[in-house]
XYZ file of C-alpha atoms in Angstrom:
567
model
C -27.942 -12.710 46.995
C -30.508 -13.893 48.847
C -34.398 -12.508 47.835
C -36.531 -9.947 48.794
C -38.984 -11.171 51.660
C -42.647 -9.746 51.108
C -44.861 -10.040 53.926
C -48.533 -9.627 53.089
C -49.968 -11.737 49.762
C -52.482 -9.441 49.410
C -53.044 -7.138 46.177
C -49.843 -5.053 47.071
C -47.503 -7.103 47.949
C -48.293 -9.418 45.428
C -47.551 -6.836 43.057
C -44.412 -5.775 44.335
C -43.361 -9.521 44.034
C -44.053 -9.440 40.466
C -42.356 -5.910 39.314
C -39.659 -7.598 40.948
C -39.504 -10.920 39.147
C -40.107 -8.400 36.106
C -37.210 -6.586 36.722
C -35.077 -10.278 38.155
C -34.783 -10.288 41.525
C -36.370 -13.717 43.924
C -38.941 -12.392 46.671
C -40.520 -14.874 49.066
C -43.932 -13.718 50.360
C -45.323 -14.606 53.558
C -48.960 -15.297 53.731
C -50.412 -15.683 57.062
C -53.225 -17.343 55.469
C -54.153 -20.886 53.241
C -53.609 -18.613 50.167
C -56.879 -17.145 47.951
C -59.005 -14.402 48.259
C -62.716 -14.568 49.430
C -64.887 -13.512 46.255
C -66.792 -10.723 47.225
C -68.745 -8.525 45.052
C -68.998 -5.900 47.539
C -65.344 -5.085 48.118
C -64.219 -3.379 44.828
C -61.361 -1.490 43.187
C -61.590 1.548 40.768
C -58.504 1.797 39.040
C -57.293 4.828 37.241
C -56.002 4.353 33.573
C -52.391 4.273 34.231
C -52.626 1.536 37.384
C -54.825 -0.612 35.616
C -52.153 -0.836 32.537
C -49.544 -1.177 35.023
C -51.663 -4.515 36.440
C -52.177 -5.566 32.775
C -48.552 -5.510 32.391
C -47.675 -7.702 35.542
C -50.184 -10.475 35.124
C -50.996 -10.517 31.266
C -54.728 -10.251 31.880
C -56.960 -7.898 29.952
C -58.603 -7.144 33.120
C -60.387 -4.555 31.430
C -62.507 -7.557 30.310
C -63.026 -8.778 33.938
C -64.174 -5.523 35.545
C -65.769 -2.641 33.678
C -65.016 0.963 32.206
C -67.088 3.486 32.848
C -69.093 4.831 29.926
C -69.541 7.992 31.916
C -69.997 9.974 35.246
C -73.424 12.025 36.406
C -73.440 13.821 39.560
C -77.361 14.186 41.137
C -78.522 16.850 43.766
C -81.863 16.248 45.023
C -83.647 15.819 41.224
C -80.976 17.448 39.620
C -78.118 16.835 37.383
C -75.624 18.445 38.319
C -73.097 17.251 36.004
C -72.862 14.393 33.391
C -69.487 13.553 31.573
C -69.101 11.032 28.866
C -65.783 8.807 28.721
C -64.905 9.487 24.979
C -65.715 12.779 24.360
C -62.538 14.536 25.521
C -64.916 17.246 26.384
C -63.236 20.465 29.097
C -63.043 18.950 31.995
C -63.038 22.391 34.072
C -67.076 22.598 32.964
C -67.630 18.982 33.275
C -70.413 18.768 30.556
C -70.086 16.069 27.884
C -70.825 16.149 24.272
C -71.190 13.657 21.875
C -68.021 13.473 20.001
C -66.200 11.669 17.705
C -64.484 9.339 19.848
C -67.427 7.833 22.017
C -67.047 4.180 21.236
C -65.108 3.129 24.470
C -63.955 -0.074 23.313
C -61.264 2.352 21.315
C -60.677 5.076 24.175
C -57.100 4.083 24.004
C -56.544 4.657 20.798
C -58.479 7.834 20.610
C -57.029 9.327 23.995
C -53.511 9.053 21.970
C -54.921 10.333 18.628
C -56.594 13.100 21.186
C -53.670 14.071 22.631
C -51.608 14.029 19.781
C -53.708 16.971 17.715
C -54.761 19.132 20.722
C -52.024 18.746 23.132
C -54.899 18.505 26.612
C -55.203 15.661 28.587
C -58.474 14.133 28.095
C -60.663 12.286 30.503
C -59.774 8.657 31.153
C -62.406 5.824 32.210
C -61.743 4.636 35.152
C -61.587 0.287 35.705
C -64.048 -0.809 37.918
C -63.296 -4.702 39.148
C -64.050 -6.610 41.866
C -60.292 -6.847 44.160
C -60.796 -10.634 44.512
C -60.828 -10.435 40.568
C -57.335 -8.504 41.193
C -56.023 -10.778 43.762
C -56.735 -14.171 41.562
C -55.107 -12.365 38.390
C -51.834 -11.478 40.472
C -51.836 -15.332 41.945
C -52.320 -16.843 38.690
C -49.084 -14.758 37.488
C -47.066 -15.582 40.024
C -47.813 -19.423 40.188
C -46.135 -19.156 36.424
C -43.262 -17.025 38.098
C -39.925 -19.361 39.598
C -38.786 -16.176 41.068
C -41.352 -15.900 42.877
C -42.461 -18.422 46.296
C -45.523 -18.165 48.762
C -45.456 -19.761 52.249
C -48.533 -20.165 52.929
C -49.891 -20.204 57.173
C -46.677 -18.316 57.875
C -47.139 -15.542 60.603
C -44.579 -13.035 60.996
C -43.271 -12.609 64.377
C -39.803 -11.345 64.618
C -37.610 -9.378 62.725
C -33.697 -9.116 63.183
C -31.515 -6.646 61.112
C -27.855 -6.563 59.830
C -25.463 -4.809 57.839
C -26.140 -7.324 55.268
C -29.638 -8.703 55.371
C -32.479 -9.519 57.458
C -34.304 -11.990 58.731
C -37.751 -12.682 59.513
C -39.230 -15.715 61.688
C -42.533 -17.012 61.286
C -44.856 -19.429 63.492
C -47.271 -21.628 62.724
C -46.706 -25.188 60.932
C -44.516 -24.083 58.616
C -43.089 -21.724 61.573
C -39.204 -20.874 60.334
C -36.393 -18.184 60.189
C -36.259 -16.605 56.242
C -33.379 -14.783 55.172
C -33.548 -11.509 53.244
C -31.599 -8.978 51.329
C -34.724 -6.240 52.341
C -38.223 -7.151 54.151
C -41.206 -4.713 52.825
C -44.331 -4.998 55.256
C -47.625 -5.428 53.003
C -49.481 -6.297 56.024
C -52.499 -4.194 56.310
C -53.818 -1.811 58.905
C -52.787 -4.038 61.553
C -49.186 -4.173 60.190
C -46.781 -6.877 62.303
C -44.151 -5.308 60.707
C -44.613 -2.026 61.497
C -45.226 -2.423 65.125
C -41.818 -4.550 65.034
C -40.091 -1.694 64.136
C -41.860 0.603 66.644
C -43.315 2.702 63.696
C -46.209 5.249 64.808
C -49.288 5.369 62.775
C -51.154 8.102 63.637
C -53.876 9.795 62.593
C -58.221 9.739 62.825
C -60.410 6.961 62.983
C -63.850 5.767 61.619
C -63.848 9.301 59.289
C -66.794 8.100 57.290
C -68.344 4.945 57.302
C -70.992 3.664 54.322
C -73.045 0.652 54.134
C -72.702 -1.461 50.570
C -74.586 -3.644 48.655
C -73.891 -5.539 45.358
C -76.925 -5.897 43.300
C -77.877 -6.929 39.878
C -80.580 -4.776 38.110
C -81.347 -2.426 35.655
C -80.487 1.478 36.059
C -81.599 3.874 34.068
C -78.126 5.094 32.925
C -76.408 2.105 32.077
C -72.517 1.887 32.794
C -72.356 5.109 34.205
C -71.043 5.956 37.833
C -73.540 8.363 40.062
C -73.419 9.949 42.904
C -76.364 11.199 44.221
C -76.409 13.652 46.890
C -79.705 14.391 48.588
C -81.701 12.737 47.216
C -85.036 13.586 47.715
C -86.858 10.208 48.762
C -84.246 11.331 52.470
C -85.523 14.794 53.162
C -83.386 16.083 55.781
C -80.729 15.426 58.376
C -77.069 13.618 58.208
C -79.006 10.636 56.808
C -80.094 12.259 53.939
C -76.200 11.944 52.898
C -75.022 10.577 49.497
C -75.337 7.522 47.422
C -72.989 6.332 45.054
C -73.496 3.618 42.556
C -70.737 2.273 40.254
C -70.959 -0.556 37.363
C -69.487 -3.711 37.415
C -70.305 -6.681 34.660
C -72.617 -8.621 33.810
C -75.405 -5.781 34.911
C -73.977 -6.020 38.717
C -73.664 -2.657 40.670
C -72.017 -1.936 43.781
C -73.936 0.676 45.798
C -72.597 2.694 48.677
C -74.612 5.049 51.256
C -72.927 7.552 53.360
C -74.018 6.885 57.109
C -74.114 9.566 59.752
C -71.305 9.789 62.162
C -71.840 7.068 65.013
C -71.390 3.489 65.567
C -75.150 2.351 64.711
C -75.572 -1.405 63.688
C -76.359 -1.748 60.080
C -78.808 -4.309 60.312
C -80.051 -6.336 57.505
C -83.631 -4.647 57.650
C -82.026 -1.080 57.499
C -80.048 -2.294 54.335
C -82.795 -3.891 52.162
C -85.232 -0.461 53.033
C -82.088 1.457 51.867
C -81.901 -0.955 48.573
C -85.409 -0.671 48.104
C -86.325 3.069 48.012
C -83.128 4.035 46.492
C -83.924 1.846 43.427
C -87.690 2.903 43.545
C -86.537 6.558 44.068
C -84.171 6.092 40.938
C -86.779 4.094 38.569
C -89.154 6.548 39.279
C -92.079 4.186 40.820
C -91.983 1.107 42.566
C -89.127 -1.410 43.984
C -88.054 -2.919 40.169
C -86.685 -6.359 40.448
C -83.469 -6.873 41.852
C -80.682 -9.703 42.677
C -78.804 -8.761 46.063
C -75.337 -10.710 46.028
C -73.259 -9.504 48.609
C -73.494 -6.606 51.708
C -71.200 -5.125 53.791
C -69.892 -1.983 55.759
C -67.496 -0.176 54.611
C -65.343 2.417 57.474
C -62.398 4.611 55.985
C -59.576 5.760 58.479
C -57.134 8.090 58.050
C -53.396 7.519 59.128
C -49.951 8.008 58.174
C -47.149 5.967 59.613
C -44.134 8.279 60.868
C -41.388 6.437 58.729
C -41.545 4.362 55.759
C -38.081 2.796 56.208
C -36.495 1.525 58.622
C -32.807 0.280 57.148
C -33.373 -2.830 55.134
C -37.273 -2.954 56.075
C -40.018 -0.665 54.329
C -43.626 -0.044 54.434
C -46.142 -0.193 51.300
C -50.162 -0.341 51.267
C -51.802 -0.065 54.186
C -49.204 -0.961 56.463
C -48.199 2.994 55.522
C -51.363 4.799 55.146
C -54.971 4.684 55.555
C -57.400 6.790 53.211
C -60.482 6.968 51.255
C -62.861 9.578 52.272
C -64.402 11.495 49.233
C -64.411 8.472 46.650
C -60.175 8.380 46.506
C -59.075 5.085 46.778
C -56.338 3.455 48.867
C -55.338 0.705 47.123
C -54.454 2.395 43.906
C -52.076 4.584 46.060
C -50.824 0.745 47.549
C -50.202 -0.493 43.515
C -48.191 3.103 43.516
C -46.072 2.476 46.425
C -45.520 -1.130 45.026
C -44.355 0.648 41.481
C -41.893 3.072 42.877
C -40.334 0.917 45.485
C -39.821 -2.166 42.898
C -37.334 -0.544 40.574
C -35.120 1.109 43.728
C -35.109 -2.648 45.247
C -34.476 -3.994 41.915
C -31.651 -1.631 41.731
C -29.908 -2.159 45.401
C -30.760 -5.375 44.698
C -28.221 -5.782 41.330
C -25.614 -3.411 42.252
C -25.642 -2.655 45.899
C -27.585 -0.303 47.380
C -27.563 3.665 47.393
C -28.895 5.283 50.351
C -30.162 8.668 48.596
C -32.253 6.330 45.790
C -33.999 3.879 48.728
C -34.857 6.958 50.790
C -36.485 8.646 48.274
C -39.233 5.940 48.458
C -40.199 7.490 51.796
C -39.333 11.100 50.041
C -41.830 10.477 46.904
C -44.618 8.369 48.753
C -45.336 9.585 51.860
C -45.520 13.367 50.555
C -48.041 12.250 47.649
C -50.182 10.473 50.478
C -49.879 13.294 52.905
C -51.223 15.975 50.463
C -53.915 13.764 49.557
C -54.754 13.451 53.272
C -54.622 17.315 53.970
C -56.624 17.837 51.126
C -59.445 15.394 52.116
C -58.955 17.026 56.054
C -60.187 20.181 54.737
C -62.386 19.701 53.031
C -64.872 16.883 54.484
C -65.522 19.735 57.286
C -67.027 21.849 54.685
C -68.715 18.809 52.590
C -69.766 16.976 55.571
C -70.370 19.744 57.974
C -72.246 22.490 55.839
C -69.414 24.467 56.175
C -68.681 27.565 52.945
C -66.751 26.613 49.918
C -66.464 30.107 49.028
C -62.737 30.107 49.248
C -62.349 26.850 47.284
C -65.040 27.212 44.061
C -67.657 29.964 43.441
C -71.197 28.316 44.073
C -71.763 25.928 47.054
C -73.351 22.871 45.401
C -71.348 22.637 42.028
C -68.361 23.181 44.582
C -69.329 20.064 46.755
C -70.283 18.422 43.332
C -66.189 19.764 41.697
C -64.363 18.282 45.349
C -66.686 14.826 45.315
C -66.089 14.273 41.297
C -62.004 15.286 41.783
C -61.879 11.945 44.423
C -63.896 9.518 42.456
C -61.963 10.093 39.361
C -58.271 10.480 40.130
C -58.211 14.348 39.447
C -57.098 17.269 41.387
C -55.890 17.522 45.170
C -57.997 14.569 45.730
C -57.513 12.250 43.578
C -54.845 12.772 41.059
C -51.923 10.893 39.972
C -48.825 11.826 42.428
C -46.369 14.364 40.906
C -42.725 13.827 42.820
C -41.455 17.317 41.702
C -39.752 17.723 45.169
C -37.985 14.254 44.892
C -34.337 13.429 46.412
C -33.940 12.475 42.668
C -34.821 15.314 40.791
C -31.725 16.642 38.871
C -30.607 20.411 38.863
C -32.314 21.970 35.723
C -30.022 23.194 33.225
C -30.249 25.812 30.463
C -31.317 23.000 27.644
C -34.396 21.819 29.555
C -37.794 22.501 28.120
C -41.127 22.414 28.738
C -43.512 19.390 27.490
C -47.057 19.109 28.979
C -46.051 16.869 31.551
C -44.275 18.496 34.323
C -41.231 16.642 35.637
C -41.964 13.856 38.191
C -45.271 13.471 36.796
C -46.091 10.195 34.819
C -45.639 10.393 30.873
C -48.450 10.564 28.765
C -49.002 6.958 26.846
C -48.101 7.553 23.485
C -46.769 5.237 20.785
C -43.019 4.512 21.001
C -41.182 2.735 18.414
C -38.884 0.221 20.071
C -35.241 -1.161 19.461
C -36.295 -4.108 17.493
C -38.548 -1.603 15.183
C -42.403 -2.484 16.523
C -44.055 -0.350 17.218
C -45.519 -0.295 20.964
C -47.017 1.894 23.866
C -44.902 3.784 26.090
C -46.242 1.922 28.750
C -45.621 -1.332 27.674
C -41.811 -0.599 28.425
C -41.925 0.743 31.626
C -40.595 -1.505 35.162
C -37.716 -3.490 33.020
C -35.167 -2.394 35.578
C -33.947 0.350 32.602
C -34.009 3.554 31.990
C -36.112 5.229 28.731
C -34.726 7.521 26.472
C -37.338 9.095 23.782
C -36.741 10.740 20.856
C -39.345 12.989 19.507
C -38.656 12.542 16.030
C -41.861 13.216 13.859
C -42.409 11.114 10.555
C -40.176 8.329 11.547
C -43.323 6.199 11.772
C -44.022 5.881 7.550
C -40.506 4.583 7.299
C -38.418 1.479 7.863
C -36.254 1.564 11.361
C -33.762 0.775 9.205
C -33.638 3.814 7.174
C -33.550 6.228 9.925
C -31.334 4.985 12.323
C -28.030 5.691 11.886
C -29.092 9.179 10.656
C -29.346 12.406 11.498
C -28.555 12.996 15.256
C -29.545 9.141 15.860
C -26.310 7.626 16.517
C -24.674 10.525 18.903
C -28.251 10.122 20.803
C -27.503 6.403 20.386
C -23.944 6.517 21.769
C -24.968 9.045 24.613
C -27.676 6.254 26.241
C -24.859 3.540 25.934
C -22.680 5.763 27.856
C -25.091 6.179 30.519
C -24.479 4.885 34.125
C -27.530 2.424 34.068
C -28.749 0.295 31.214
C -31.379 2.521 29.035
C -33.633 2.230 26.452
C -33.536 4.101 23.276
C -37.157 4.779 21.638
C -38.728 7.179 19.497
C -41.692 8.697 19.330
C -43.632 10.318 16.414
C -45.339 13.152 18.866
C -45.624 13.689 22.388
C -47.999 16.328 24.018
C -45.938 19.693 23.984
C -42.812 18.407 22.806
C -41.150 20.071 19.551
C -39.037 17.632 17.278
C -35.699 16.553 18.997
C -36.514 16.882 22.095
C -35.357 14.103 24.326
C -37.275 12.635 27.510
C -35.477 11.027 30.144
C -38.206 8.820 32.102
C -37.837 6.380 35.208
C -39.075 2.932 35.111
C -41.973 3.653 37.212
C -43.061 5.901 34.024
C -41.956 9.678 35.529
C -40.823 12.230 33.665
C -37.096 13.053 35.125
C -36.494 15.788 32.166
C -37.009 16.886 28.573
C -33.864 18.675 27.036
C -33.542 20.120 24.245
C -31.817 17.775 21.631
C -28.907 15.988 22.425
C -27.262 16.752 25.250
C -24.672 14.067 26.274
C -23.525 15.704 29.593
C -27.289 16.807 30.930
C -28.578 13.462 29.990
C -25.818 11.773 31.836
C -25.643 14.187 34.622
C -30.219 13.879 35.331
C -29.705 9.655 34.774
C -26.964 9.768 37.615
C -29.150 11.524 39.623
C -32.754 9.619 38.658
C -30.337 6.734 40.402
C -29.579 8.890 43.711
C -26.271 9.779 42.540
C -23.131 8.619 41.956
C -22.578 4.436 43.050
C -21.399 4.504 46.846
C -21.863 1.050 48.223
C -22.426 2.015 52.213
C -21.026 -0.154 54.596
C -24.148 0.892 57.061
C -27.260 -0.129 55.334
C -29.753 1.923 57.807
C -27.573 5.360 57.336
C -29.636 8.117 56.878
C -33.175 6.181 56.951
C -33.633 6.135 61.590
């Protein structure tokens, strides 16, 4: 069957072209340009716990040890702080105040999140990973020049696209100007998509909806691997220039400094920036300019849009090509790495045993309604955050409210900025009377606890996820002091065991010790992507079948009409 074609090599198509190879199927990508990525310090990525162990997984980097976690978070009004919260300390999140606690050593968050988790049943606060994207982009190259499944044609420009019932194909121009076949063509291709003005896909929406000027610097702060935002602050008295700063860590003592600039088109010239650099660090220091390293500038502008359709028969959107965000500290390419995540396993899955029209629409379905809430949410509220308008009706108390909505979007929590929950999926099976609750509400990602596998390691949860399988887990507390061995073919092991071979996709079988609000024998059903489809209530041969069939858009119906249902 011929391969997927990708068109875009930047971070999210290059992602999708992995979780495919991951999960065996060939993409080509088409790069329009030499191939690389311009190392700038000023153009970063903050990744959210769960997308940065999802790029671990693709390109076998610790990037963790290329970009930075967060020690903590401190939100500044004028001279105040407003809020401070401490990576670690698993304190409430609704009052946002850390204290010291016994997990603060960050180097171990992972293991104390799960330990966390596993004796209170809350969801702690996760450090986000700050990186530099051209950090990203080399990390995702480097995997794929090890990957045979995977080719980039480099200086090949996209400019036509021709469908049929059985493939498509996609002509480039340029020296290596050709016609590539396809099985499916996913456009990657930025703001300025090719692809989706080929298919005559709308993208409307607002433009230029804030706009910051950056700088990446190397000095000393006083709070040292802690993110700030700083509203007001009081060295910028009064006016829409008074705005917001907001300064995030990267290594090696490098931060990456944004201002918020008023609404217009005004030239950021290189005198405005360096007065900008130089009384926000004097302002912060408390005295004069300290010494400082200035390594990279830019300006930043975040639009808001939302293309109309997401597929088009064999051709889909991901990234940018589909939506623009990123008002309010959320960030757009995370919700790119997302799109790449969910669409990779459907593909994968067409791909191996022909496709099903319910399971390739629901990318649209899931995606598009995760990105349009997020985009509501951030169009009401940057009137009132931006325009002095009342939060009475969203928190009590007009500056911790501003301080709640801003902290939400800078790290991944609530309408702004956290993780996408496809309860409302195509997908989602009818609940039946032996479904319980667990803490994590179906179509919302599973928490990341420690599975035991098939061969008898023990691993995370994580670790198994986009292998073009299913995952079955059994909560089955003290199986983790003994031998697989001893355990597995008893109790209810082997009729769990001969339910997930009877399955209608392959599945893995893995137990867990604990899981956050999950009593003992209760059985998760999770997608590859790592959602929760449904927890049931011991085994249950004909539910678990029944939710699996649907989690793969229902019963196999190869469609002689690839672009039914998806015009």
């Amino acid at each position: 069957m011929d391969p997927v074609i990708i068109v875009g090599a930047g971070p999210v198509g290059l992602t999708l072209a992995l979780a495919l190879a991951r999960q065996e199927v060939p993409s080509v990508v088409l790069d329009e340009g030499p191939g690389g990525d311009e190392p700038r310090l000023a153009r970063t990525v903050v990744l959210r716990e769960d997308t940065a162990a999802l790029m671990e997984r693709l390109t076998g980097v610790p990037l963790a040890e290329a970009g930075t976690r967060w020690a903590g978070w401190r939100s500044m009004r004028r001279r105040q702080v407003v809020r401070e919260i401490t990576f670690g300390d698993f304190d409430d999140a609704s009052d946002g105040f850390g204290n010291s606690g016994a997990f603060g050593d960050v180097g171990h968050i992972s293991e104390a999140r799960s330990e966390y988790a596993v004796t209170t049943g809350a969801a702690p606060e996760e450090p986000p990973l700050h990186l530099a994207q051209h950090v990203l982009t080399n990390a995702l190259r480097a995997a794929i020049d090890r990957e045979p499944l995977v080719k980039i044609a480099a200086d090949s420009r996209l400019d036509g696209i021709e469908q049929e019932t059985s493939g498509v194909s996609a002509h480039t121009r340029g020296p290596k100007g050709t016609w590539w076949r396809g099985s499916y063509l996913v456009g990657c291709d930025g703001p300025r998509s090719t692809v989706r003005k080929l298919q005559d896909i709308r993208f409307p929406g607002r433009t230029a909806v804030e706009r910051y000027a950056v700088a990446a610097l190397r000095a000393e702060l006083p709070w040292p691997g802690r993110a700030l935002l700083h509203r007001m602050p009081p060295w910028r008295t009064s006016g829409p220039a008074a705005g917001e700063i907001t300064a995030r860590p990267l290594p090696d003592g490098v931060w990456r400094l944004d201002w918020l600039l008023p609404p217009g088109k005004d030239l950021v010239t290189p005198e405005l920036l360096v007065t900008r650099i130089r009384e926000t660090l004097a302002g912060w220091t408390g005295g004069s300019t300290p010494p400082y390293e200035l390594l990279d500038t830019g300006v930043h502008t975040v639009h808001h849009r939302l293309a109309r359709r997401w597929r088009v028969g064999r051709v889909f959107l991901a990234g940018d090509a589909a939506h623009l965000l990123g008002a309010l500290g959320t960030q757009g390419l995370e919700e790119g790495l997302k799109d790449a995540d969910n669409l990779a396993w459907k593909l994968a899955l067409a791909w191996h045993h022909g496709p099903r029209e319910t399971l390739l629409n629901s990318y649209q379905a899931e995606r598009r309604a995760v990105v349009a809430a997020r985009l509501r949410a951030a169009d009401q509220v940057l009137p009132l955050l931006r325009g002095g308008g009342t939060l009475r009706s969203y928190v009590p108390g007009a500056g911790r409210g501003h301080d709640a909505l801003l902290t939400d979007g800078h790290l991944g929590r609530g309408p702004l900025g956290a993780p996408g929950t496809y309860a409302d999926s195509p997908l989602a099976p009818q609940r039946v009377e032996a479904e319980v609750p667990v803490d994590t509400l179906p179509g919302a990602p599973v928490a990341d606890v420690r599975v035991t596998a098939e061969d008898g390691s023990f691993v995370q949860l994580r670790d198994r996820l986009g292998r073009d399988a299913l995952l079955v887990v059994l909560i089955a507390p003290g199986t983790g002091v003994w031998e697989r061995k001893h355990w597995v073919t008893a109790g209810i092991m082997p009729r769990l065991a001969a339910a997930v071979t009877a399955l209608p996709h392959p599945a893995e079988l893995l137990v867990a010790e604990r899981y956050p609000g999950a009593s003992a024998h209760t059985v998760l059903l999770v997608r590859p992507d790592g959602h929760l489809v449904t927890a049931l209530n011991g085994v249950r041969p004909a539910d678990l079948y029944t939710a699996a069939e649907a989690t793969l858009g229902g019963p196999a119906k190869a469609t002689a009409e690839a672009t039914a249902g998806s015009r």
